């Protein structure tokens, strides 16, 4: 083992104090080959036994009663209860006992060897995370008490107007007594980068009505220098951080990453505010007011479980610990705006520590929401896999911030930016918001032509990014529009718009124009606050048009190659004032797509992913005061962000409204209500469109399929009145897992349960989901779905549209169902032609009391008994 310097010794000392551990001597193994492994034992975890987390009853609803749970040792970090001071119901002695069992096992198996126990899990998983060598991991795997050993893996992070776009004020909120009651009593747990507790979006004194005490929640708040006593309240009811796996790797920087629940990134503060931020908080950025912000469920409570960090992302061992603690604390919903960095290996993607912990969370009655990932638009790019997890894709909404450049050749180029006004007088009516001075065109000067000959190197590949004022001539820049390259270094944070603007201001520029580097493709460029006129030309084609006009307008000396005259002129128009479009929602190009193969092959893709679309593009929400994820928003209280990370908390917040109205709904009932009521149309009444490419995304659109949008776009009001629900139990999911080829030992390893205890297996297409996905239709197949009425007596008629190359019939075509009763629907599908191209249809249930349910139908491979072939 290599020598330690003082910093490493202090880090190890801190780690020994903070993390529950067992450190033993006398081992000559090479520590350089050590890694963190997640070890599961054969015993069932506490959540499978304790009365407070009972399985759903046979009618599809969840029943909760009192009982005990497990509690992990808190180490040397201080904790305090939120200031409402409710009593804990957790049995901490049980957690201590389980930790001792884990320690004894490690000592027995790894006699006299060196190892470091990172976590003890006992609530959702009975097991632990431990730093060992590969040889030691193999020893643990051979122990009769150990069921599974998995190498830890890395994970990554994947509003002012969206409440109006979703119709909340007149719809869902009005059913809960307005925004003052929307989500009250429901606790949402966020596994993310933490939270800034000082932000007004999380205060509990912004309303005339005091927040109630969530009696079923028993979480605690860590107290550190970064997260002092009093940070929690009746709104922010719990906060902890999990970083032990990262610490064992020596990559945790307590100064940058904060060894506390405090959010040094910004991402976690943003997602928490999207779901549950207070109503009516003014959004002021760069001195401009962009409206008032509100979460989807502004009266719901927030519990934070920080497991991701700015400098390195996160690791599964820490995420599992966070999920385990959230379930133990009694959250109602878990929101995960994170995805794994790779598809989990093994028999099926479902068998990984995070998804299996979330299966136990669902068994415990917790609704789980996860971002689909930002790896679209290619097929099978989705990074959220399991049917018990509600996976959310990202869509646009109808508000956009756009500005434009008016060139001297009468060409207008669109762009993005939140800047100051400079508009040409002929565009005055269009340019009331932000740009250059009205009535004037400004000379364009490219950075390469504005260099200070005494200090600047014209061959410097970074000089065009305009980061260093000393390299430029103030005489050439003063009063002109400086053209700078927006390269991949801006995406990586190595160069910043803020630095460019500061430099341009020092040089007395009239404004800044960023043209896009051809290598910057596949990245969403959000509007950036600019305290001087500015624009980002986000299209490579438009950037070429700009450069062609600029170059054609130059007068260059033939001998010296110096510019004699800058002939190109332009003005910047718009930016601060929002525009609204009816062509929304649409699936964003970065939103990950289905189908969702259970392994690396698409022929087993019988689970529909994503489940739903929600707003995820250009979302305003709270930002950490010390957040560094976006340099351009450093020091601001709000930021505008894009990604499926922003879409998932929209659904988490609306799930809180469903839970508030239907407190006995199981997680699958909540998922059903959100899915069957979703919309498949945009504001114009046309089909939802999907972007199909990175470049010129809005020029490459086609109608979205269920593999793009799941059941459709979130319908907040409809979800509170679903009429019928589809219910699946934990046993159904277990039977499904047992039906996967080669899964029997893996199921036993992860759950401690034998597949032989299930009388029959269930294939993916036969799970009682509010969708039907068939990866391979060999001639014909019958699937069944069971619906349960959660409304009054109603008569339904059934209609459908068949996928291309498939004939469909549903029985019965009419049925009357009383409140609380169930109805079985049989769906017969026949392949009418041979095809390997996915095709899509839909089944509709139309009630005479106004309830309408939509069930997407997807068939990939069709094998017909005749010789007809379709392409």
XYZ file of C-alpha atoms in Angstrom, residues 38-731:
694
model
C -22.825 -4.351 -2.801
C -23.535 -7.573 -0.929
C -27.061 -8.938 -0.423
C -27.874 -11.551 2.213
C -30.498 -14.269 2.038
C -32.725 -12.776 4.739
C -35.728 -10.684 3.727
C -35.361 -6.982 4.649
C -37.358 -5.200 7.341
C -39.742 -3.563 4.875
C -41.103 -6.984 3.943
C -42.165 -7.624 7.527
C -43.013 -4.437 9.341
C -46.669 -3.611 9.806
C -46.248 0.034 8.834
C -45.366 -1.051 5.299
C -47.979 -3.641 4.529
C -48.440 -5.076 1.088
C -51.367 -3.810 -0.942
C -54.650 -5.455 -0.104
C -56.471 -7.522 -2.685
C -58.660 -4.603 -3.778
C -55.634 -2.806 -5.162
C -55.320 -0.170 -2.450
C -52.627 0.179 0.167
C -53.280 -0.161 3.890
C -50.870 1.373 6.396
C -50.706 0.747 10.106
C -48.260 1.432 12.918
C -45.108 -0.528 13.422
C -41.362 -0.404 13.626
C -38.584 -0.188 11.126
C -34.856 -0.263 11.002
C -32.459 2.554 11.671
C -28.852 2.884 10.725
C -26.175 4.260 12.969
C -25.614 7.968 12.444
C -21.892 7.984 13.168
C -20.412 11.259 14.399
C -22.470 13.683 12.320
C -24.953 15.676 14.374
C -28.634 15.252 13.640
C -31.713 17.091 14.745
C -35.400 16.675 14.186
C -37.223 19.325 12.164
C -38.508 22.002 14.457
C -42.012 20.568 14.591
C -40.498 17.792 16.694
C -42.583 14.673 16.016
C -41.648 11.412 17.674
C -39.778 8.700 15.822
C -41.419 5.382 15.111
C -38.254 3.692 13.903
C -36.794 0.820 15.863
C -33.124 1.819 15.900
C -32.158 -1.226 17.956
C -33.151 -3.450 15.046
C -30.900 -1.501 12.691
C -28.021 -1.773 15.137
C -28.587 -5.505 15.458
C -28.514 -5.975 11.668
C -25.293 -3.950 11.413
C -23.718 -6.231 14.042
C -24.802 -9.292 12.054
C -23.135 -7.824 8.971
C -19.933 -7.124 10.925
C -19.865 -10.669 12.274
C -20.258 -12.143 8.806
C -17.409 -10.029 7.435
C -15.124 -11.019 10.303
C -15.973 -14.679 9.833
C -15.478 -14.776 6.062
C -12.520 -12.388 5.842
C -10.596 -13.510 8.915
C -7.660 -11.212 9.627
C -7.989 -9.459 6.275
C -8.369 -5.774 5.608
C -11.713 -4.425 4.430
C -13.926 -1.427 5.005
C -17.666 -1.698 5.474
C -19.274 1.327 3.867
C -22.990 0.862 4.626
C -25.360 -1.559 6.296
C -28.676 -1.851 4.455
C -31.602 -3.472 6.215
C -34.859 -1.787 5.296
C -35.291 -2.456 1.571
C -32.308 -4.787 1.198
C -30.654 -6.917 3.850
C -27.015 -6.412 2.980
C -24.097 -4.045 3.012
C -21.585 -2.201 0.859
C -17.948 -3.014 1.498
C -14.552 -2.026 0.111
C -12.693 -5.263 -0.699
C -10.492 -6.824 -3.346
C -11.915 -8.995 -6.099
C -10.599 -12.101 -4.313
C -12.337 -11.064 -1.100
C -15.560 -10.410 -3.018
C -15.356 -13.948 -4.385
C -14.949 -15.286 -0.840
C -18.071 -13.403 0.243
C -19.995 -14.735 -2.764
C -19.157 -18.311 -1.700
C -20.582 -17.810 1.795
C -23.841 -19.674 2.412
C -25.306 -16.551 4.051
C -24.615 -14.343 1.021
C -27.019 -14.344 -1.899
C -25.513 -11.766 -4.259
C -22.346 -9.701 -4.749
C -22.391 -6.841 -7.279
C -19.625 -4.401 -8.170
C -20.662 -0.826 -7.392
C -21.281 1.335 -10.478
C -21.540 5.028 -11.247
C -24.691 7.059 -11.870
C -25.315 10.546 -13.229
C -27.910 13.285 -13.101
C -30.059 12.695 -16.228
C -41.002 26.375 -13.170
C -42.704 29.510 -13.731
C -45.159 28.671 -16.522
C -45.628 24.895 -16.579
C -48.391 24.946 -13.897
C -50.421 27.096 -16.298
C -49.494 24.940 -19.302
C -50.684 21.857 -17.391
C -53.901 23.609 -16.362
C -53.239 23.303 -12.630
C -54.775 26.576 -11.328
C -58.217 25.877 -12.816
C -57.882 22.089 -12.784
C -56.021 19.860 -10.348
C -55.273 22.589 -7.797
C -58.899 23.667 -7.670
C -59.858 20.107 -6.704
C -57.497 20.344 -3.719
C -58.734 23.751 -2.539
C -56.330 25.815 -4.648
C -52.552 26.085 -4.461
C -52.813 26.640 -0.695
C -53.720 22.976 -0.236
C -52.195 21.234 -3.265
C -50.178 18.260 -2.054
C -50.541 18.943 1.644
C -49.493 16.072 3.887
C -47.615 14.176 1.131
C -43.836 13.752 1.521
C -41.671 13.570 -1.625
C -38.161 12.172 -1.203
C -35.510 13.442 -3.620
C -32.363 11.419 -4.282
C -30.257 14.082 -5.923
C -27.481 16.633 -5.268
C -29.025 18.058 -2.105
C -30.857 21.319 -1.478
C -30.277 24.949 -0.555
C -32.459 25.314 2.568
C -32.233 29.118 2.497
C -34.200 29.413 -0.737
C -37.694 30.930 -0.321
C -39.133 28.076 -2.406
C -38.595 25.838 0.643
C -39.620 28.178 3.474
C -42.604 27.258 5.652
C -43.660 30.844 6.407
C -44.739 31.983 2.938
C -48.412 31.239 3.543
C -51.069 32.485 5.896
C -51.853 28.838 6.624
C -49.294 26.972 8.691
C -47.869 23.770 7.230
C -49.186 20.665 9.010
C -46.928 18.076 10.597
C -46.642 14.984 8.335
C -47.321 12.484 11.121
C -46.257 9.419 9.122
C -42.774 10.788 8.409
C -39.944 10.278 10.878
C -36.852 11.531 9.078
C -34.156 13.726 10.540
C -31.923 16.597 9.428
C -28.157 16.485 9.541
C -26.567 19.484 11.211
C -23.237 20.655 9.807
C -21.505 23.971 9.239
C -22.988 24.041 5.727
C -26.408 22.903 6.930
C -26.933 24.523 10.336
C -29.617 23.832 12.901
C -32.921 25.292 11.739
C -32.359 24.462 8.069
C -35.326 22.093 8.164
C -38.882 23.145 8.895
C -42.431 21.975 8.240
C -41.843 22.267 4.485
C -38.335 20.778 4.287
C -38.881 17.948 6.752
C -35.721 15.868 6.343
C -32.222 16.065 4.874
C -29.256 13.672 4.843
C -26.240 12.978 2.645
C -24.619 9.730 1.480
C -21.074 9.695 0.123
C -19.278 6.759 1.738
C -18.676 4.911 -1.534
C -17.163 8.033 -3.071
C -15.025 8.653 -0.001
C -13.526 5.169 -0.141
C -12.351 5.961 -3.679
C -10.581 9.113 -2.517
C -12.496 11.351 -4.905
C -14.721 13.201 -2.438
C -13.812 16.870 -1.998
C -15.606 18.081 1.119
C -14.984 21.726 0.212
C -16.422 21.504 -3.298
C -18.969 18.731 -2.776
C -20.076 19.652 0.781
C -20.194 16.836 3.347
C -23.767 17.744 4.168
C -27.188 17.886 2.489
C -26.322 21.336 1.117
C -26.483 21.547 -2.659
C -23.219 22.753 -4.153
C -24.370 21.783 -7.637
C -27.844 23.295 -8.146
C -29.511 20.270 -9.757
C -31.172 18.976 -6.569
C -32.500 22.394 -5.566
C -33.978 22.772 -9.053
C -35.718 19.369 -9.133
C -37.145 19.740 -5.612
C -38.603 23.130 -6.516
C -40.152 21.808 -9.756
C -42.090 19.192 -7.816
C -42.848 20.928 -4.545
C -41.518 24.489 -4.438
C -43.670 27.148 -2.795
C -46.203 29.040 -4.875
C -45.706 32.598 -6.071
C -41.948 33.037 -5.599
C -40.626 35.845 -7.866
C -38.124 34.683 -10.481
C -35.534 37.443 -10.807
C -32.395 36.687 -12.808
C -29.770 39.193 -13.969
C -32.050 41.919 -12.668
C -35.017 40.882 -14.830
C -38.343 39.526 -13.579
C -39.459 36.385 -15.420
C -42.678 35.718 -13.508
C -43.480 33.810 -10.320
C -42.506 30.202 -9.689
C -44.483 27.319 -8.215
C -43.976 23.625 -7.790
C -46.564 21.165 -9.094
C -47.622 20.337 -5.530
C -46.653 23.528 -3.689
C -47.971 22.384 -0.291
C -46.294 18.986 -0.267
C -43.324 18.300 1.979
C -39.729 17.724 0.883
C -37.211 15.196 2.199
C -33.710 15.289 0.721
C -31.296 12.357 0.375
C -28.143 13.715 -1.222
C -26.225 11.000 -3.079
C -24.904 12.860 -6.141
C -22.152 15.424 -6.325
C -20.860 18.007 -8.786
C -17.318 16.722 -9.164
C -17.956 13.007 -9.774
C -21.664 12.215 -10.058
C -22.551 9.326 -7.774
C -22.345 5.621 -7.076
C -24.965 2.921 -6.700
C -23.913 2.042 -3.148
C -24.658 5.596 -2.004
C -27.890 5.761 -4.005
C -29.139 2.473 -2.530
C -28.341 3.778 0.959
C -30.322 6.940 0.216
C -33.308 4.978 -1.116
C -33.180 2.632 1.866
C -33.225 5.590 4.276
C -36.020 7.372 2.412
C -38.260 4.311 2.655
C -37.411 3.862 6.315
C -38.290 7.508 6.987
C -41.753 7.081 5.474
C -41.716 9.116 2.252
C -44.732 8.690 -0.022
C -42.909 9.301 -3.313
C -39.296 8.932 -4.418
C -38.083 11.151 -7.263
C -34.922 10.070 -9.077
C -33.521 12.442 -11.690
C -30.570 10.095 -12.105
C -29.688 7.191 -14.394
C -26.868 4.624 -14.556
C -23.923 5.381 -16.809
C -24.373 2.066 -18.620
C -26.931 -0.674 -19.046
C -26.637 -3.103 -16.141
C -25.033 -6.399 -17.213
C -26.401 -9.837 -16.412
C -29.515 -11.861 -17.119
C -31.742 -8.788 -17.373
C -31.431 -5.046 -16.862
C -33.960 -5.227 -14.029
C -31.485 -7.114 -11.849
C -29.349 -4.309 -10.470
C -29.112 -3.011 -6.883
C -30.974 0.244 -7.510
C -33.956 -1.264 -9.337
C -34.268 -4.116 -6.856
C -34.190 -1.688 -3.920
C -36.919 0.288 -5.670
C -38.971 -2.900 -6.063
C -38.961 -3.227 -2.293
C -39.876 0.462 -2.050
C -42.904 -0.152 -4.272
C -43.826 -3.148 -2.133
C -43.657 -0.739 0.800
C -46.231 1.514 -0.896
C -43.887 4.172 -2.292
C -44.481 5.561 -5.786
C -41.150 5.768 -7.647
C -40.467 8.236 -10.478
C -37.283 8.195 -12.561
C -35.945 10.251 -15.459
C -35.723 8.324 -18.740
C -32.254 9.720 -19.467
C -30.853 12.258 -21.914
C -29.445 9.768 -24.428
C -32.091 10.110 -27.152
C -33.220 10.108 -29.885
C -31.904 6.678 -30.858
C -34.097 3.608 -30.162
C -33.510 1.542 -26.987
C -31.651 4.457 -25.406
C -33.847 4.572 -22.287
C -31.921 4.303 -19.003
C -34.823 3.440 -16.694
C -35.837 -0.158 -17.123
C -38.184 -1.814 -14.658
C -41.994 -2.008 -14.837
C -42.364 -0.983 -11.173
C -40.553 2.308 -11.872
C -42.479 5.157 -13.520
C -40.202 6.462 -16.275
C -40.594 10.007 -17.595
C -39.452 11.489 -20.897
C -38.951 15.176 -21.631
C -41.195 17.337 -23.757
C -41.322 21.002 -24.634
C -44.018 23.288 -23.344
C -45.525 26.293 -25.069
C -43.299 29.053 -23.648
C -40.049 29.840 -25.446
C -37.456 32.573 -25.101
C -36.014 33.466 -28.455
C -34.104 36.345 -29.872
C -32.769 36.983 -33.333
C -30.173 38.837 -35.363
C -31.221 41.175 -38.110
C -28.364 41.332 -40.619
C -27.541 44.169 -42.967
C -28.483 41.999 -45.955
C -32.072 41.767 -44.638
C -31.639 38.213 -43.361
C -32.930 37.352 -39.874
C -31.234 34.559 -37.927
C -32.878 33.026 -34.829
C -30.968 32.402 -31.609
C -31.234 32.087 -27.838
C -30.328 34.436 -25.012
C -31.797 36.509 -22.208
C -30.185 39.858 -22.994
C -30.713 43.629 -23.366
C -32.437 45.444 -26.283
C -30.570 46.595 -29.449
C -33.267 46.207 -32.126
C -33.347 47.861 -35.545
C -36.278 50.246 -35.894
C -38.000 48.248 -38.656
C -38.421 45.420 -36.172
C -39.541 47.640 -33.301
C -42.928 45.991 -32.855
C -41.266 42.570 -32.588
C -38.463 43.646 -30.273
C -39.879 45.075 -27.096
C -37.812 42.868 -24.832
C -34.058 42.555 -25.155
C -31.351 43.466 -27.652
C -29.290 46.358 -29.034
C -30.485 49.969 -29.194
C -33.611 50.556 -31.237
C -32.979 52.125 -34.629
C -29.333 51.238 -35.083
C -27.249 48.592 -36.808
C -23.880 47.738 -35.295
C -20.682 46.656 -37.000
C -19.795 42.984 -36.615
C -16.182 42.230 -35.697
C -14.940 38.656 -35.454
C -12.703 37.880 -32.478
C -9.909 36.749 -34.789
C -9.915 40.164 -36.449
C -9.970 42.085 -33.153
C -6.721 40.780 -31.691
C -4.169 42.935 -29.986
C -1.154 42.507 -32.234
C 1.261 43.054 -29.362
C 0.084 40.241 -27.086
C -2.227 37.899 -28.975
C -1.207 34.801 -30.904
C -3.433 34.502 -34.003
C -2.843 30.744 -33.998
C -4.230 30.342 -30.478
C -7.089 27.859 -30.989
C -8.989 29.222 -28.003
C -8.755 32.932 -28.731
C -12.047 32.941 -30.673
C -13.861 31.986 -27.453
C -13.221 35.509 -26.105
C -12.107 34.671 -22.573
C -9.121 37.032 -22.107
C -9.528 40.793 -22.642
C -5.769 41.325 -22.807
C -5.638 39.585 -26.183
C -7.995 42.040 -27.890
C -7.790 45.592 -29.150
C -10.240 47.869 -27.403
C -10.202 50.238 -30.368
C -11.443 47.471 -32.668
C -14.077 46.151 -30.257
C -15.463 49.399 -28.849
C -19.046 50.065 -29.943
C -19.240 46.960 -32.124
C -20.797 43.498 -31.912
C -18.022 41.040 -31.058
C -18.362 37.607 -32.705
C -17.121 34.673 -30.610
C -17.100 30.908 -31.078
C -19.338 28.766 -28.838
C -17.207 25.626 -28.688
C -17.332 22.361 -26.769
C -15.350 24.102 -24.026
C -18.487 26.078 -23.143
C -20.438 22.832 -22.841
C -17.742 21.418 -20.548
C -17.564 24.590 -18.454
C -13.938 25.309 -19.397
C -15.041 28.534 -21.070
C -18.033 30.566 -19.909
C -20.446 33.074 -21.374
C -20.123 35.090 -18.183
C -16.373 35.468 -18.779
C -16.960 36.521 -22.385
C -19.537 39.109 -21.365
C -17.250 40.530 -18.707
C -14.442 40.780 -21.222
C -16.710 42.409 -23.836
C -17.940 44.938 -21.297
C -14.362 45.866 -20.362
C -13.645 46.415 -24.052
C -16.782 48.581 -24.440
C -18.427 46.268 -26.971
C -22.023 46.998 -27.979
C -22.837 43.302 -27.593
C -21.698 39.734 -28.179
C -22.707 37.214 -30.845
C -21.868 33.548 -30.266
C -21.834 31.364 -33.361
C -21.917 27.621 -32.819
C -18.885 25.445 -33.405
C -19.685 22.572 -35.839
C -18.531 20.045 -33.232
C -21.171 21.143 -30.708
C -24.029 18.838 -31.664
C -26.403 16.928 -29.478
C -26.401 19.508 -26.676
C -29.389 21.497 -25.525
C -28.390 25.173 -25.384
C -30.589 27.002 -22.914
C -31.192 30.752 -22.856
C -28.503 32.348 -20.703
C -28.905 35.579 -18.706
C -26.784 38.330 -20.217
C -26.353 41.751 -18.674
C -25.480 43.228 -22.065
C -26.878 42.626 -25.569
C -26.065 39.113 -26.699
C -27.248 36.106 -28.656
C -26.243 32.477 -29.200
C -26.797 31.202 -32.742
C -27.582 27.604 -31.801
C -27.829 26.207 -35.345
C -24.735 25.241 -37.317
C -26.528 26.131 -40.558
C -27.479 29.585 -39.270
C -23.935 30.058 -37.991
C -22.671 29.334 -41.529
C -25.069 31.934 -42.944
C -23.753 34.488 -40.466
C -20.106 33.698 -41.279
C -20.727 33.813 -45.024
C -22.323 37.253 -44.719
C -19.509 38.477 -42.466
C -16.700 37.194 -44.700
C -18.323 38.486 -47.885
C -18.581 41.976 -46.357
C -14.916 42.303 -45.382
C -12.473 44.456 -47.299
C -9.066 42.806 -46.898
C -5.707 44.101 -48.104
C -4.430 41.662 -50.721
C -0.810 41.899 -49.542
C -0.901 42.337 -45.768
C -4.150 40.396 -45.333
C -5.268 43.021 -42.815
C -8.916 44.051 -42.692
C -9.380 47.517 -44.113
C -13.119 47.680 -43.488
C -15.673 45.686 -41.528
C -18.729 45.838 -43.750
C -21.143 43.476 -41.954
C -23.742 45.096 -39.680
C -26.489 43.682 -37.497
C -28.750 44.215 -34.524
C -29.921 41.817 -31.822
C -33.625 41.604 -31.132
C -35.696 40.013 -28.391
C -34.829 37.639 -25.583
C -36.492 38.666 -22.346
C -40.105 38.474 -23.410
C -41.529 34.976 -23.614
C -43.269 33.813 -26.751
C -45.950 31.128 -26.799
C -46.469 28.416 -29.368
C -49.306 25.996 -30.031
C -46.887 23.397 -31.392
C -46.404 21.943 -27.942
C -45.754 19.574 -26.395
C -43.223 17.789 -28.566
C -40.705 15.108 -27.596
C -37.246 16.644 -27.210
C -34.434 15.073 -29.210
C -32.396 14.291 -26.093
C -35.231 12.422 -24.359
C -34.313 8.709 -24.241
C -36.493 6.336 -26.258
C -37.809 2.804 -26.062
C -38.291 -0.011 -26.637
C -36.962 -1.333 -23.337
C -35.213 -4.670 -23.922
C -34.675 -6.720 -20.800
C -31.155 -7.447 -22.051
C -29.111 -6.222 -25.019
C -31.506 -7.746 -27.548
C -34.766 -6.068 -28.606
C -36.674 -9.328 -28.991
C -37.488 -9.333 -25.254
C -38.802 -5.769 -25.076
C -42.249 -6.408 -23.604
C -42.317 -3.463 -21.178
C -43.289 -0.003 -22.426
C -40.738 2.696 -21.670
C -40.924 5.589 -21.187
C -44.245 5.621 -19.340
C -45.143 9.268 -19.831
C -44.023 12.666 -21.109
C -43.798 15.778 -18.946
C -42.354 19.264 -19.442
C -38.566 19.068 -19.343
C -37.307 21.795 -21.672
C -36.464 25.333 -20.573
C -37.770 24.959 -17.040
C -37.363 27.806 -14.563
C -36.926 26.696 -10.952
C -34.971 27.441 -7.798
C -31.182 27.383 -7.893
C -28.679 26.929 -5.102
C -26.954 30.114 -3.969
C -23.624 28.278 -4.367
C -24.644 26.078 -7.296
C -21.916 25.452 -9.857
C -23.616 23.066 -12.301
C -24.263 26.009 -14.621
C -21.602 28.710 -14.405
C -23.919 31.122 -16.160
C -26.396 31.020 -13.265
C -23.853 31.208 -10.452
C -25.032 33.639 -7.813
C -28.627 33.603 -9.096
C -31.626 32.278 -7.163
C -33.239 30.701 -10.221
C -32.028 28.908 -13.330
C -33.568 27.694 -16.553
C -32.602 24.073 -17.226
C -33.523 21.298 -19.662
C -33.517 17.508 -19.466
C -35.493 14.489 -18.348
C -34.205 15.473 -14.882
C -36.675 18.355 -15.046
C -39.507 16.176 -16.401
C -39.427 13.557 -13.624
C -40.202 15.964 -10.734
C -43.198 17.326 -12.657
C -44.652 13.830 -12.404
C -43.538 13.436 -8.767
C -45.437 16.594 -7.864
C -48.577 15.562 -9.705
C -48.361 12.095 -8.160
C -48.504 13.894 -4.811
C -51.820 15.456 -5.879
C -53.140 12.004 -6.835
C -51.971 10.576 -3.499
C -53.591 13.465 -1.665
C -56.948 12.821 -3.300
C -56.659 9.018 -3.160
C -54.565 8.287 -0.038
C -55.249 4.539 -0.351
C -53.975 4.265 -3.925
C -51.111 1.817 -4.359
C -48.098 2.897 -6.457
C -49.470 1.001 -9.467
C -52.838 2.709 -9.062
C -51.100 6.107 -9.122
C -49.147 5.040 -12.208
C -52.338 3.873 -13.887
C -54.161 7.143 -13.176
C -51.311 9.148 -14.686
C -50.971 6.866 -17.726
C -54.530 6.180 -18.877
C -55.557 9.840 -18.765
C -52.521 11.129 -20.713
C -53.001 13.198 -23.856
C -51.725 12.213 -27.301
C -52.338 15.637 -28.849
C -50.666 19.034 -28.813
C -52.353 22.379 -28.168
C -53.449 22.563 -31.814
C -55.244 19.236 -31.513
C -52.750 17.522 -33.797
C -50.578 14.551 -32.874
C -47.664 15.073 -30.505
C -44.511 15.294 -32.614
C -41.068 13.952 -31.793
C -37.712 15.445 -32.708
C -35.644 12.826 -34.568
C -32.164 14.348 -34.751
C -29.698 16.544 -32.898
C -29.094 18.969 -35.743
C -32.039 21.098 -36.911
C -34.271 19.226 -34.484
C -37.453 21.099 -35.400
C -36.900 20.321 -39.084
C -36.785 16.577 -38.360
C -40.155 15.872 -36.766
C -42.577 12.983 -37.079
C -45.554 11.831 -35.010
C -44.462 10.443 -31.647
C -44.962 6.746 -30.962
C -45.358 5.031 -27.580
C -41.607 4.324 -27.694
C -41.091 8.107 -27.728
C -43.801 9.269 -25.337
C -45.191 6.222 -23.522
C -48.893 6.730 -22.888
C -48.656 10.382 -23.882
C -48.308 13.786 -22.244
C -49.176 14.371 -18.610
C -52.812 15.352 -17.987
C -52.841 16.755 -14.478
C -56.585 17.254 -14.147
C -57.543 13.944 -15.747
C -55.236 11.980 -13.437
C -57.373 13.031 -10.469
C -60.429 11.415 -12.046
C -59.233 8.243 -13.824
C -62.459 6.213 -13.549
C -60.727 2.826 -13.900
C -57.286 1.691 -12.746
C -54.920 -1.140 -13.641
C -53.349 -2.771 -10.599
C -50.231 -4.958 -10.331
C -48.935 -6.431 -7.093
C -45.461 -7.203 -5.804
C -46.192 -10.880 -6.408
